[in-house]
Short mmCIF file of C-alpha atoms and ligand atoms in Angstrom, two decimals:
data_model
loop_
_atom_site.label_atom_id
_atom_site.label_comp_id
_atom_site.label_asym_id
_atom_site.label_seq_id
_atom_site.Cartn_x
_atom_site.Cartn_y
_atom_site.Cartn_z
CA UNK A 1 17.11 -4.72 -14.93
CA UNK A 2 17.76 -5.19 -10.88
CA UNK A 3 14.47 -3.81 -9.42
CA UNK A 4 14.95 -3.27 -5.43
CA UNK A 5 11.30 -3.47 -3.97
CA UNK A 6 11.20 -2.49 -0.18
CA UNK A 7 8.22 -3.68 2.14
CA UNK A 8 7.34 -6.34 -0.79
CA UNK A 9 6.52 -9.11 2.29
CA UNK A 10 3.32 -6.76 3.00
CA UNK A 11 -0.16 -6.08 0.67
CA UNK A 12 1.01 -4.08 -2.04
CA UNK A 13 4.44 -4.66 -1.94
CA UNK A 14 3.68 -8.44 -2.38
CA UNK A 15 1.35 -7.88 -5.20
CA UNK A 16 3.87 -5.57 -6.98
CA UNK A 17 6.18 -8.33 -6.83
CA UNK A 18 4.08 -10.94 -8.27
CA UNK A 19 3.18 -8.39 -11.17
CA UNK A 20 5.99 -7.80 -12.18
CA UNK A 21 7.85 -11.24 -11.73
CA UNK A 22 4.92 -12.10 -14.59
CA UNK A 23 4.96 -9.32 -16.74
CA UNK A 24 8.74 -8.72 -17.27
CA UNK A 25 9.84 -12.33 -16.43
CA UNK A 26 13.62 -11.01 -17.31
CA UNK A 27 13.57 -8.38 -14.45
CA UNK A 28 15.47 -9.73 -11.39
CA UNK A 29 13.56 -8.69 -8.04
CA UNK A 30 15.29 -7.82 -4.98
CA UNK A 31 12.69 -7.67 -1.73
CA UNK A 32 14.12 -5.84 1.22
CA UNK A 33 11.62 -6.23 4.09
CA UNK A 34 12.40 -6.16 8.28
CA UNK A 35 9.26 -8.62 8.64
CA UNK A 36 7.52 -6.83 10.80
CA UNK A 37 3.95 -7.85 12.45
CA UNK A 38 2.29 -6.45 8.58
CA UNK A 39 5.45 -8.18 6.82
CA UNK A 40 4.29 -11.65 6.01
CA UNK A 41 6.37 -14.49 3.80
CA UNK A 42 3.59 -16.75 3.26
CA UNK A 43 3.03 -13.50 0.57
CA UNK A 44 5.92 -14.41 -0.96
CA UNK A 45 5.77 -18.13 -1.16
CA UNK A 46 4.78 -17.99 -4.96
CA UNK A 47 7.60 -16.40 -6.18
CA UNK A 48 10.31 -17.68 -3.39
CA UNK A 49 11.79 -20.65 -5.88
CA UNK A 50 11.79 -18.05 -8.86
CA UNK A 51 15.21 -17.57 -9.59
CA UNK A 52 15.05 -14.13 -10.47
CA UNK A 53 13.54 -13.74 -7.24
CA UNK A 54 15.97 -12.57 -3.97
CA UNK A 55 14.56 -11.56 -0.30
CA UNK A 56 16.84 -9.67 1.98
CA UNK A 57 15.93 -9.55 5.49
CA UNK A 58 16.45 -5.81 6.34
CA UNK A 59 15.31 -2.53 8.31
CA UNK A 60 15.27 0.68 6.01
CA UNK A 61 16.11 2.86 8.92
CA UNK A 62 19.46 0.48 9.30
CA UNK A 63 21.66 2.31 7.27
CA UNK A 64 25.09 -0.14 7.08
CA UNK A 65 22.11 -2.83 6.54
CA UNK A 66 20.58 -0.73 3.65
CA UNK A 67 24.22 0.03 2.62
CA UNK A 68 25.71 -3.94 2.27
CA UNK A 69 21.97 -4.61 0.19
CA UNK A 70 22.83 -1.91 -2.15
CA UNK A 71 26.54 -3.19 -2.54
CA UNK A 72 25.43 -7.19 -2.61
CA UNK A 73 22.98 -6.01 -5.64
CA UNK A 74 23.68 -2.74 -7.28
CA UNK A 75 19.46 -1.92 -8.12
CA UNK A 76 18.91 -0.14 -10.61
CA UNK A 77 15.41 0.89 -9.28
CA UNK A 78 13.94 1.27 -6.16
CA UNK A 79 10.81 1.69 -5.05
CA UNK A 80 9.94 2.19 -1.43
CA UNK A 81 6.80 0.44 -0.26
CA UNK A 82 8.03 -0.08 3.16
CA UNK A 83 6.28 1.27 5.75
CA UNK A 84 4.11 1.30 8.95
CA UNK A 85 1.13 1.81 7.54
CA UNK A 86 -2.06 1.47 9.58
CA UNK A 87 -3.71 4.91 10.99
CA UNK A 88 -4.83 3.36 14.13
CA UNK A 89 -1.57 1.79 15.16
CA UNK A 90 0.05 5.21 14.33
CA UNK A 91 -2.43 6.77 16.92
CA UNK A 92 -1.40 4.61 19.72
CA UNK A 93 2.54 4.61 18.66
CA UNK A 94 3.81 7.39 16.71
CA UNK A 95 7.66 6.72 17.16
CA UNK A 96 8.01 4.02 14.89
CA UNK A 97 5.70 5.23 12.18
CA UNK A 98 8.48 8.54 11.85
CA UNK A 99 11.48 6.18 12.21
CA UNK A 100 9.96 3.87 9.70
CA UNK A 101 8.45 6.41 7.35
CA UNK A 102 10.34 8.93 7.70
CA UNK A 103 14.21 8.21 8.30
CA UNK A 104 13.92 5.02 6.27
CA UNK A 105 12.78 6.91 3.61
CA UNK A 106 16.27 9.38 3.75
CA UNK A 107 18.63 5.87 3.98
CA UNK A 108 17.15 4.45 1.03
CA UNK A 109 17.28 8.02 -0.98
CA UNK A 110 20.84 8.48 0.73
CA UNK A 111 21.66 4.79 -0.55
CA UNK A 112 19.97 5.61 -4.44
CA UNK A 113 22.23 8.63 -4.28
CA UNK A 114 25.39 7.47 -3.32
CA UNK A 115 24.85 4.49 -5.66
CA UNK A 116 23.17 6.20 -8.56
CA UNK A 117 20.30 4.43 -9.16
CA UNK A 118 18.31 5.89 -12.52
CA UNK A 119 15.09 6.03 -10.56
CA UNK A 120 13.85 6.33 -6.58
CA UNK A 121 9.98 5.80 -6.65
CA UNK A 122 8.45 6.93 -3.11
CA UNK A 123 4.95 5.14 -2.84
CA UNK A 124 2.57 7.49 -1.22
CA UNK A 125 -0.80 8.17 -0.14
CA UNK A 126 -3.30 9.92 -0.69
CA UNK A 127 -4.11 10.91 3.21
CA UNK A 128 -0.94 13.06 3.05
CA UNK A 129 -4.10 15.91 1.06
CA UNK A 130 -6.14 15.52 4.59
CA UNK A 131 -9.85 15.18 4.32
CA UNK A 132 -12.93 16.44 2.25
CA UNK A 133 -16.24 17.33 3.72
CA UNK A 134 -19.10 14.80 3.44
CA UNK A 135 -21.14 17.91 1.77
CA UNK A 136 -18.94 18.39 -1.23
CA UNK A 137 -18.41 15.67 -3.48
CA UNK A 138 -17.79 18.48 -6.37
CA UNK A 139 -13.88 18.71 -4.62
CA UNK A 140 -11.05 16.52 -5.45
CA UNK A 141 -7.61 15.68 -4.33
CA UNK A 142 -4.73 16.84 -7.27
CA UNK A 143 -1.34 16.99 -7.21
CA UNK A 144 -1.62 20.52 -6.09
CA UNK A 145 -3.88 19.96 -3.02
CA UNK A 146 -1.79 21.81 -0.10
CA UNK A 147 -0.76 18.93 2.21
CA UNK A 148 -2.46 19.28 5.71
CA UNK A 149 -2.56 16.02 7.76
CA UNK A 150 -4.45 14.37 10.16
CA UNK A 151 -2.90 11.47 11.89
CA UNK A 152 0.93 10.83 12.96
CA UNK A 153 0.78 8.22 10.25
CA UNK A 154 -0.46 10.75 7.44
CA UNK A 155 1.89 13.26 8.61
CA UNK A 156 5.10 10.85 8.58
CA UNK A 157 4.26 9.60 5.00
CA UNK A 158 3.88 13.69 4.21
CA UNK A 159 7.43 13.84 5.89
CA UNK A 160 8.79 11.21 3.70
CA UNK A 161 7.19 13.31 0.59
CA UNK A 162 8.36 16.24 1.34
CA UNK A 163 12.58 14.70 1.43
CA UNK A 164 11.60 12.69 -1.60
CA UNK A 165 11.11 16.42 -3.27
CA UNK A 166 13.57 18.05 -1.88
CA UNK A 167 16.72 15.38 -2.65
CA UNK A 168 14.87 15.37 -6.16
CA UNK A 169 15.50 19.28 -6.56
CA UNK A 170 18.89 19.55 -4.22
CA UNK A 171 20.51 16.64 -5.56
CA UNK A 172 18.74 16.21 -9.12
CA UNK A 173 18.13 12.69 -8.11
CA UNK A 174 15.50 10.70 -10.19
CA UNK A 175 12.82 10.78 -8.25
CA UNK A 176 8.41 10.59 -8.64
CA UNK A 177 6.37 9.71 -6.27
CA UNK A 178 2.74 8.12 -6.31
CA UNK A 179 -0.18 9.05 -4.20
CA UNK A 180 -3.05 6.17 -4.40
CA UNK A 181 -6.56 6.35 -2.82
CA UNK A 182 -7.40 2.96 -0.53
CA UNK A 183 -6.34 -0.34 -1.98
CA UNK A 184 -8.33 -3.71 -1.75
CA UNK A 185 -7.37 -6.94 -2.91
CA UNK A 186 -5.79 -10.14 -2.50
CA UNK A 187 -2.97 -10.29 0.52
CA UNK A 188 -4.68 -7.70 2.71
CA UNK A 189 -3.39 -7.84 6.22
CA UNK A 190 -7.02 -8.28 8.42
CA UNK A 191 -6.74 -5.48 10.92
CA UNK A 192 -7.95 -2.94 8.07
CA UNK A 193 -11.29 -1.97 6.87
CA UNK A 194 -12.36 -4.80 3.63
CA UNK A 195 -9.97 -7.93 4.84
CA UNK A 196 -11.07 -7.12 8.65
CA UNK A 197 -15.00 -7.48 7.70
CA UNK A 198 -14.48 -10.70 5.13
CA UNK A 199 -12.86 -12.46 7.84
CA UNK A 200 -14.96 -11.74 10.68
CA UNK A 201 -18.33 -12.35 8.35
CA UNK A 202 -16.95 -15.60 7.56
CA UNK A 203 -16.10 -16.42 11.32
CA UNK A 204 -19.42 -15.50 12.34
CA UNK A 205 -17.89 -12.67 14.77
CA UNK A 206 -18.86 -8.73 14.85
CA UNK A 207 -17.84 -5.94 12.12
CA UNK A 208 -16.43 -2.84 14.17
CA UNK A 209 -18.02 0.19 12.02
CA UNK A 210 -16.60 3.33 13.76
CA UNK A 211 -18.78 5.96 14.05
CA UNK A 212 -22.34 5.86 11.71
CA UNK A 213 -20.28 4.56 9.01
CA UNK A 214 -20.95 7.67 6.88
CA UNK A 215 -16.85 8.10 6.50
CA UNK A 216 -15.95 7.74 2.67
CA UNK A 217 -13.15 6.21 1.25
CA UNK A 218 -11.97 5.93 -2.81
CA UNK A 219 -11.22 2.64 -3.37
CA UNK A 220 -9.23 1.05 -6.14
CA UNK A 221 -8.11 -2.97 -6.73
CA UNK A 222 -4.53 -3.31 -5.56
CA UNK A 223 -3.34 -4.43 -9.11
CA UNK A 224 -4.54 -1.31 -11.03
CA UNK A 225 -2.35 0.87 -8.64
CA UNK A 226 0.95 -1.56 -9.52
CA UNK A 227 0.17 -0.69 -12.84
CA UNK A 228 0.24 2.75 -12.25
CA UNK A 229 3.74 2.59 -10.51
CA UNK A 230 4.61 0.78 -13.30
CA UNK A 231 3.74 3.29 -15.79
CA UNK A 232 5.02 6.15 -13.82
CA UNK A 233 8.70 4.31 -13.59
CA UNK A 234 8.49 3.80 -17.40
CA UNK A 235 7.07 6.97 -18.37
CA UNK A 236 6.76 9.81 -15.12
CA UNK A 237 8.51 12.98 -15.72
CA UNK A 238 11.12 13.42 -13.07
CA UNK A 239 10.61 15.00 -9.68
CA UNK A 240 6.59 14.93 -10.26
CA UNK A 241 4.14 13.85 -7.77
CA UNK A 242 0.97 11.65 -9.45
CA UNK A 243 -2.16 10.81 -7.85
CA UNK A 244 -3.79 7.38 -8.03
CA UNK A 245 -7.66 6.61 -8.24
CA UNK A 246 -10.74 5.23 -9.94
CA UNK A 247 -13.68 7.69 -8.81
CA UNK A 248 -14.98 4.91 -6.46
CA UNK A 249 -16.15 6.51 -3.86
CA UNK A 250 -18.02 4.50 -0.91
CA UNK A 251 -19.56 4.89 2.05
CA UNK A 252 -18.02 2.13 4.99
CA UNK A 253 -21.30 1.69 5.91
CA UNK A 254 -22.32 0.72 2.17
CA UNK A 255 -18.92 -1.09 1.44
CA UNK A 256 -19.66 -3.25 4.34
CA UNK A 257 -23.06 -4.35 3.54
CA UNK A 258 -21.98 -5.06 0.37
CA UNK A 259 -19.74 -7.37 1.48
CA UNK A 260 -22.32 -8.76 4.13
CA UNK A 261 -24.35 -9.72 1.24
CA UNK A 262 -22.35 -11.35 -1.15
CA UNK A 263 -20.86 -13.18 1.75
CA UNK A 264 -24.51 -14.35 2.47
CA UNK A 265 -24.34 -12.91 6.33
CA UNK A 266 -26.84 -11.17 8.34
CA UNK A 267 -26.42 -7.06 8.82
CA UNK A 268 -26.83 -8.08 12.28
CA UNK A 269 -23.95 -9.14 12.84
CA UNK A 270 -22.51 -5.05 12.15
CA UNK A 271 -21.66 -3.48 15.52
CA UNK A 272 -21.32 0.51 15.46
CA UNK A 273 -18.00 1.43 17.47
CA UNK A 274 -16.06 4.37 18.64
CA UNK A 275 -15.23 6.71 16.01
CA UNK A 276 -11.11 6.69 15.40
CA UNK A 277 -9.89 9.86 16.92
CA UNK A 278 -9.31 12.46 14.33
CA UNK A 279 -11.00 10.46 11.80
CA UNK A 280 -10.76 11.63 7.88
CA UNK A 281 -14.25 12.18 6.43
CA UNK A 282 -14.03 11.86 2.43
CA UNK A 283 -11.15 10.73 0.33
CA UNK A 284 -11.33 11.16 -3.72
CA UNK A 285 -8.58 11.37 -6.31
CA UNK A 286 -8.52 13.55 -9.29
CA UNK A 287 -6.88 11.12 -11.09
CA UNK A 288 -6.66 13.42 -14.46
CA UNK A 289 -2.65 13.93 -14.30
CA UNK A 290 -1.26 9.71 -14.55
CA UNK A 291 -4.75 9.78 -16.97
CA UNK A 292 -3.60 12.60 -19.34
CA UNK A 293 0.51 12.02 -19.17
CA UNK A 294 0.66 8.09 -18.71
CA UNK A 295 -2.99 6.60 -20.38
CA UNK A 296 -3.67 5.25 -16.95
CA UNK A 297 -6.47 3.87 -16.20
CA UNK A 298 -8.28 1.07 -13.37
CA UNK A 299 -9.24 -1.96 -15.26
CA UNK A 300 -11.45 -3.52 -12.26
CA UNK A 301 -14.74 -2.12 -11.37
CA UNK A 302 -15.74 -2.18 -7.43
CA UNK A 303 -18.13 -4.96 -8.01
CA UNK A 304 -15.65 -7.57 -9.79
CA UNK A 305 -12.39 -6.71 -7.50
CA UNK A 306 -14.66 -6.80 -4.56
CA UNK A 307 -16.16 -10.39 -5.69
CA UNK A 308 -12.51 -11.10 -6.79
CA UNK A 309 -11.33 -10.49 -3.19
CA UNK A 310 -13.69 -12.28 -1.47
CA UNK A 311 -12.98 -15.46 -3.65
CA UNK A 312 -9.97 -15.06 -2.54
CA UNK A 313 -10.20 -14.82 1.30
CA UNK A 314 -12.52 -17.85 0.76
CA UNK A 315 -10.04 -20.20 -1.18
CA UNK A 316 -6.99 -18.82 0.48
CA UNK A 317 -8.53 -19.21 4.24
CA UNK A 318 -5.04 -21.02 5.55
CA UNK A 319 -3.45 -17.40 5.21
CA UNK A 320 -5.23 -15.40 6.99
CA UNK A 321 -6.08 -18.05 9.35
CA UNK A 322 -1.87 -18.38 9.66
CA UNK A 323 -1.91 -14.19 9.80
CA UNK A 324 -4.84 -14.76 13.21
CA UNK A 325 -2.96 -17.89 15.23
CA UNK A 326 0.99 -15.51 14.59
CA UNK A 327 1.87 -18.96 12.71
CA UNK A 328 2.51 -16.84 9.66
CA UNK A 329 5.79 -15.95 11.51
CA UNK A 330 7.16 -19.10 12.05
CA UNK A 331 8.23 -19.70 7.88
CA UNK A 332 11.62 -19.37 7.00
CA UNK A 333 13.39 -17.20 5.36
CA UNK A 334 14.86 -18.23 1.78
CA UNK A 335 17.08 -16.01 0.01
CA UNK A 336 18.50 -16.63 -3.65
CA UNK A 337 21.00 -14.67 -6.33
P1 NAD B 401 1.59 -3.16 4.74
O1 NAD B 401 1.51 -2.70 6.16
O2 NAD B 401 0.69 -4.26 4.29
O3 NAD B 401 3.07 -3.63 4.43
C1 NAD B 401 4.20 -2.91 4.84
C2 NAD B 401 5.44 -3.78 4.65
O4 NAD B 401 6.58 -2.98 5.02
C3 NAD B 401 5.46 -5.03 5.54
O5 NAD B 401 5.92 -6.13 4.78
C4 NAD B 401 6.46 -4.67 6.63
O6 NAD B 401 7.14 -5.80 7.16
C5 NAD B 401 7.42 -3.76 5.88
N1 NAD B 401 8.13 -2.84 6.78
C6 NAD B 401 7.60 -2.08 7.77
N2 NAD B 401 8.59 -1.40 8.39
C7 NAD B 401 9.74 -1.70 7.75
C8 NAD B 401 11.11 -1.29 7.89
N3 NAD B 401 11.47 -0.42 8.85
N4 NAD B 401 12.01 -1.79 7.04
C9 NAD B 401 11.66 -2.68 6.07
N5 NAD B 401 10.41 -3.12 5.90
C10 NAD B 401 9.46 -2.63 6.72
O7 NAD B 401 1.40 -1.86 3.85
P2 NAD B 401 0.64 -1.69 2.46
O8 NAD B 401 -0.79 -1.49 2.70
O9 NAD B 401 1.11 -2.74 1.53
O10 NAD B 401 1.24 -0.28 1.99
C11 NAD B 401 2.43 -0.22 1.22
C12 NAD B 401 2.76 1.23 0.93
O11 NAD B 401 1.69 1.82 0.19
C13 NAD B 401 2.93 2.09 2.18
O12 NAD B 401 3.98 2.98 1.94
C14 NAD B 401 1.60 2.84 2.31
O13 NAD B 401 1.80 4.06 2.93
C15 NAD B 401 1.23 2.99 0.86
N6 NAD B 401 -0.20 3.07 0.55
C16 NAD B 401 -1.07 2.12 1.03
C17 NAD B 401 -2.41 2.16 0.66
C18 NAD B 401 -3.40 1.12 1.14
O14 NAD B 401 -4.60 1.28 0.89
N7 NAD B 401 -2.97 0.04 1.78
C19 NAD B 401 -2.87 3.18 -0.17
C20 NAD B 401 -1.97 4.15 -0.63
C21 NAD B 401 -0.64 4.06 -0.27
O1 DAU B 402 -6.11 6.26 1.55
C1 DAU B 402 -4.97 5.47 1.57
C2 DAU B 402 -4.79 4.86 2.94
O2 DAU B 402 -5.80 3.86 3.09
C3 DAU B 402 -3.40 4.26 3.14
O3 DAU B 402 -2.47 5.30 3.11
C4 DAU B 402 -3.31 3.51 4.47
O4 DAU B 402 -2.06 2.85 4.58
C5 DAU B 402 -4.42 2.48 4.52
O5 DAU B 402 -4.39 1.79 5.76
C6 DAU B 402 -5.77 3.13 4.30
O6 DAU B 402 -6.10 4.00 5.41
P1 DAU B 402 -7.59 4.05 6.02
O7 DAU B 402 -7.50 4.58 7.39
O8 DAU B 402 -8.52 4.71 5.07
O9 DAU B 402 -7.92 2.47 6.00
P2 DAU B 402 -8.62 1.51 7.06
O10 DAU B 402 -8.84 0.20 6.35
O11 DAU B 402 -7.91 1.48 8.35
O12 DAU B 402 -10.03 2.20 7.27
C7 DAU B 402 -10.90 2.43 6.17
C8 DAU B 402 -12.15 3.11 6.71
O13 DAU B 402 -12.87 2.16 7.51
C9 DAU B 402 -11.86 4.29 7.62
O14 DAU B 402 -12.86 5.27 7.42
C10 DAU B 402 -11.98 3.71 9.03
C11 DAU B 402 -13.02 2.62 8.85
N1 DAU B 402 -12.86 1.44 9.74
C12 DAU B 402 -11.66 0.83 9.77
C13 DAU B 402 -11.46 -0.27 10.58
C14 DAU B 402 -10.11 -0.96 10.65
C15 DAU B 402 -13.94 0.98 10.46
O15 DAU B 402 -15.05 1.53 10.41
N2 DAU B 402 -13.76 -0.11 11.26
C16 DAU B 402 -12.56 -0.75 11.36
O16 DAU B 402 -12.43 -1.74 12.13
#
């Protein structure tokens, strides 16, 4: 089985790939990633000598790129994780978040078409629903949630949805498509909310809260959502969207503090920012479909991923102290197969 992971140098991408390198050690693991700032090698290092193991330098918006990858390695699965993915950076630059998200995503389903791979898995998010109110924690997100986005990052991973469902019905390709709440977890790049605050508690430098903090997000450990996209490749019906999430709601303020605390640092060191322009209030999966159809469910609770993850930032401090200096960018590429 040739599995064609795209965006696997970045946080859940990476973790896929170390998944499933130890899970089905017979798999053979293609990463095609264009290294941008978020796309990091250093990732990859543990699974760079596996021989099963093959990383392709590559933009998914380059089609004859895309095209000689597909030819060099005939996947039989792909599964897009590429993407510009931070709402903030999206606000400030829009363009490459749609040429990214959007027309990447149509090369790489024009390239599973025209090559007939037995399965296109589009990994998507749950911001694509919009935002709850703070006042109703009775609503959910599910499957059938009209989309109705916020930021030009939400709105190009809705675009890339929408083409994911309509080459699915136009074409009858193979296609499903995941939508997970807010991941945490080993590999995080620090520029968003849980890696950001670790690494400035542990530098002794202010946490950026935007707004009162009150904003909500759903979060779930980054390996219970590869196991979802595992199960939904083995098991998803065709052309179905699924949502991803634990119920584990928290408030940034709250998630922060926590963090503060186990970290043994002072709430003083928590600054209160600018709110981010158009900022959503409440995300929360209904995660009853993937439940019900697949057995899903999140093995880690908040409280052991979140200790988990902090471990981690504090025994793996050369990486994201490579990620602050840009020397994360400087090791080279190896490439095997
Ligand atoms: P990330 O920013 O950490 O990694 C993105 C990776 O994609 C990087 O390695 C980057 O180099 C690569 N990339 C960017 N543009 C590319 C291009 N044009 N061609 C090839 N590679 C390119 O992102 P992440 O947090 O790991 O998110 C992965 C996917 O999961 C995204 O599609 C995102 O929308 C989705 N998602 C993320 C979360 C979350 O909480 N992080 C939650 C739900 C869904
Ligand atoms: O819900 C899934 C989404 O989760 C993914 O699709 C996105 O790719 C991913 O980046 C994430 O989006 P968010 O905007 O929710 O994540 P972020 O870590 O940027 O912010 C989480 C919350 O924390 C949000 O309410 C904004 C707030 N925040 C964030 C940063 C970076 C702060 O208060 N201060 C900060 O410095």
């Amino acid at each position: 089985m040739k599995i064609l992971v795209t965006g696997g140098a970045g946080f859940i991408g990476g973790n896929y790939i170390h998944e499933r390198l130890k899970n089905y050690p017979t798999n053979q693991v293609i990463c095609v990633d264009a290294l941008t700032y978020a796309g990091n090698l250093e990732t990859l290092e543990p699974v760079m000598k596996n021989p099963n193991f093959c990383f392709e330098l590559g933009d998914i918006a380059d089609e004859a790129r895309i095209k000689e990858i597909f030819e060099k390695h005939k996947p039989d699965i792909v599964i897009n994780f590429a993407a510009e993915s931070h709402v903030d950076r999206s606000i400030g630059n829009p363009g490459v978040f749609l040429k990214t998200n959007i027309i990447g995503t149509q090369v790489l389903l024009d390239a599973s078409r025209a090559f007939g791979v037995s399965r296109y898995h589009q990994v998507s998010t749950d911001e694509v629903y919009g935002d709850l109110p703070l006042d109703r924690p009775d609503l959910f997100f599910t499957e059938e949630t009209p989309i109705h986005t916020s930021s030009p990052y939400s709105a190009s991973k809705a675009g890339a949805d929408l083409l994911c469902l309509a080459y699915a019905r136009t074409y009858k390709m193979p296609i499903t498509i995941s939508r997970c709440s807010n991941n945490y977890g080993p590999y995080h790049f620090p520029e968003k909310l849980i890696p950001l605050m670790v690494t400035n508690a542990m530098q002794d430098i202010p946490l950026p809260v935007y707004g009162k903090g009150e904003n909500v997000r759903d979060w779930l450990y980054v390996i219970d959502h590869c196991h979802a996209i595992d199960l939904i490749i083995q098991n998803g019906r065709l052309g179905e969207v699924y949502n991803v999430g634990g119920h584990n709601e928290r408030r940034n303020i709250d998630v922060v503090k926590t963090l503060l605390s186990q970290l043994g640092k002072p709430e003083s060191l928590i600054k209160y920012v600018t709110d981010r322009p158009g900022h959503d209030l409440r995300y929360a999966i209904d995660p009853s479909k993937i439940s019900r159809e697949l057995g899903w469910l999140p093995k880690t609770s908040f409280d052991d991923g979140l200790r988990q993850t902090i471990d981690w930032y504090i025994n793996n401090r050369g990486w994201w102290e490579n990620v602050l200096s840009g020397k994360y960018k400087e090791m080279k590429i190896e490439s095997r197969f």
